[in-house]
Amino acid sequence: MLELRPSCEACGKALPPDSSDAMICSFECTFCKACATATLRNVCPNCGGGFEHRPVRPRAMLAKYPASAERRDASVDHASHAHYLQQYAAKPPSQR
């Protein structure tokens, strides 16, 4: 089950469970759409994967399966990410 992390791991922006702005990779690294597309260029700085919109959990299920309240540090190692960009930016996520 998805954690539904509460904030962007790059800029710290709040991403509540019903946010249409949340993007995740296959490991659930969570970023806002602006960071995922413009800053990170669809390359996760933690795993090198691509991003997809995070699904919204129905309200009725949030009570039974609440979103995570644990915030991740809002920091990206830009040197490491530059390496990922060099390696993966030209390849679609399915071929990385």
GROMACS .gro file of C-alpha atoms in nm:
model
   96
    1MET     CA    1   0.000   0.000   0.000
    2LEU     CA    2   0.128   0.346  -0.087
    3GLU     CA    3   0.257   0.557   0.202
    4LEU     CA    4   0.121   0.882   0.056
    5ARG     CA    5   0.416   1.083   0.185
    6PRO     CA    6   0.319   1.432   0.300
    7SER     CA    7   0.574   1.654   0.124
    8CYS     CA    8   0.808   1.705  -0.169
    9GLU     CA    9   1.151   1.558  -0.102
   10ALA     CA   10   1.317   1.839  -0.300
   11CYS     CA   11   1.148   2.164  -0.194
   12GLY     CA   12   0.940   2.058   0.108
   13LYS     CA   13   0.606   2.162  -0.041
   14ALA     CA   14   0.308   2.006   0.138
   15LEU     CA   15   0.146   1.725  -0.063
   16PRO     CA   16  -0.171   1.618   0.118
   17PRO     CA   17  -0.328   1.280   0.032
   18ASP     CA   18  -0.569   1.439  -0.217
   19SER     CA   19  -0.300   1.640  -0.397
   20SER     CA   20  -0.303   1.619  -0.777
   21ASP     CA   21   0.045   1.777  -0.769
   22ALA     CA   22   0.222   1.474  -0.615
   23MET     CA   23   0.453   1.265  -0.832
   24ILE     CA   24   0.616   0.935  -0.730
   25CYS     CA   25   0.871   0.689  -0.865
   26SER     CA   26   0.834   0.312  -0.828
   27PHE     CA   27   1.000   0.331  -0.485
   28GLU     CA   28   0.751   0.602  -0.374
   29CYS     CA   29   1.008   0.880  -0.369
   30THR     CA   30   0.771   1.177  -0.364
   31PHE     CA   31   0.808   1.516  -0.533
   32CYS     CA   32   0.581   1.798  -0.641
   33LYS     CA   33   0.513   1.821  -1.013
   34ALA     CA   34   0.736   2.129  -1.056
   35CYS     CA   35   1.038   1.959  -0.900
   36ALA     CA   36   0.977   1.625  -1.076
   37THR     CA   37   0.946   1.778  -1.421
   38ALA     CA   38   1.153   2.099  -1.425
   39THR     CA   39   1.423   2.051  -1.163
   40LEU     CA   40   1.469   1.673  -1.175
   41ARG     CA   41   1.369   1.631  -1.543
   42ASN     CA   42   1.179   1.305  -1.477
   43VAL     CA   43   1.483   1.134  -1.322
   44CYS     CA   44   1.448   1.042  -0.955
   45PRO     CA   45   1.755   1.161  -0.761
   46ASN     CA   46   1.730   0.860  -0.528
   47CYS     CA   47   1.693   0.571  -0.771
   48GLY     CA   48   1.716   0.704  -1.129
   49GLY     CA   49   1.357   0.604  -1.210
   50GLY     CA   50   1.087   0.811  -1.373
   51PHE     CA   51   0.782   0.974  -1.216
   52GLU     CA   52   0.408   0.920  -1.242
   53HIS     CA   53   0.120   1.105  -1.080
   54ARG     CA   54   0.050   0.964  -0.734
   55PRO     CA   55  -0.302   0.821  -0.714
   56VAL     CA   56  -0.548   0.977  -0.473
   57ARG     CA   57  -0.678   0.743  -0.203
   58PRO     CA   58  -1.057   0.765  -0.163
   59ARG     CA   59  -1.163   0.955   0.151
   60ALA     CA   60  -1.348   0.652   0.285
   61MET     CA   61  -1.023   0.455   0.278
   62LEU     CA   62  -0.809   0.731   0.434
   63ALA     CA   63  -0.973   0.670   0.771
   64LYS     CA   64  -0.888   0.300   0.756
   65TYR     CA   65  -0.551   0.343   0.581
   66PRO     CA   66  -0.418   0.690   0.670
   67ALA     CA   67  -0.147   0.872   0.479
   68SER     CA   68   0.202   0.888   0.625
   69ALA     CA   69   0.282   1.187   0.845
   70GLU     CA   70   0.658   1.129   0.825
   71ARG     CA   71   0.825   1.408   0.631
   72ARG     CA   72   1.145   1.335   0.438
   73ASP     CA   73   1.433   1.580   0.429
   74ALA     CA   74   1.378   1.836   0.157
   75SER     CA   75   1.717   1.806  -0.003
   76VAL     CA   76   1.856   1.680  -0.330
   77ASP     CA   77   2.224   1.606  -0.381
   78HIS     CA   78   2.265   1.794  -0.707
   79ALA     CA   79   2.605   1.637  -0.786
   80SER     CA   80   2.461   1.286  -0.761
   81HIS     CA   81   2.156   1.390  -0.956
   82ALA     CA   82   2.375   1.534  -1.232
   83HIS     CA   83   2.529   1.186  -1.265
   84TYR     CA   84   2.182   1.030  -1.295
   85LEU     CA   85   2.082   1.290  -1.552
   86GLN     CA   86   2.391   1.219  -1.759
   87GLN     CA   87   2.322   0.847  -1.741
   88TYR     CA   88   1.942   0.838  -1.775
   89ALA     CA   89   1.791   1.163  -1.909
   90ALA     CA   90   1.785   1.047  -2.271
   91LYS     CA   91   1.642   0.702  -2.186
   92PRO     CA   92   1.277   0.636  -2.111
   93PRO     CA   93   1.218   0.507  -1.757
   94SER     CA   94   1.138   0.157  -1.888
   95GLN     CA   95   1.488   0.131  -2.040
   96ARG     CA   96   1.695   0.268  -1.752
   0.00000   0.00000   0.00000
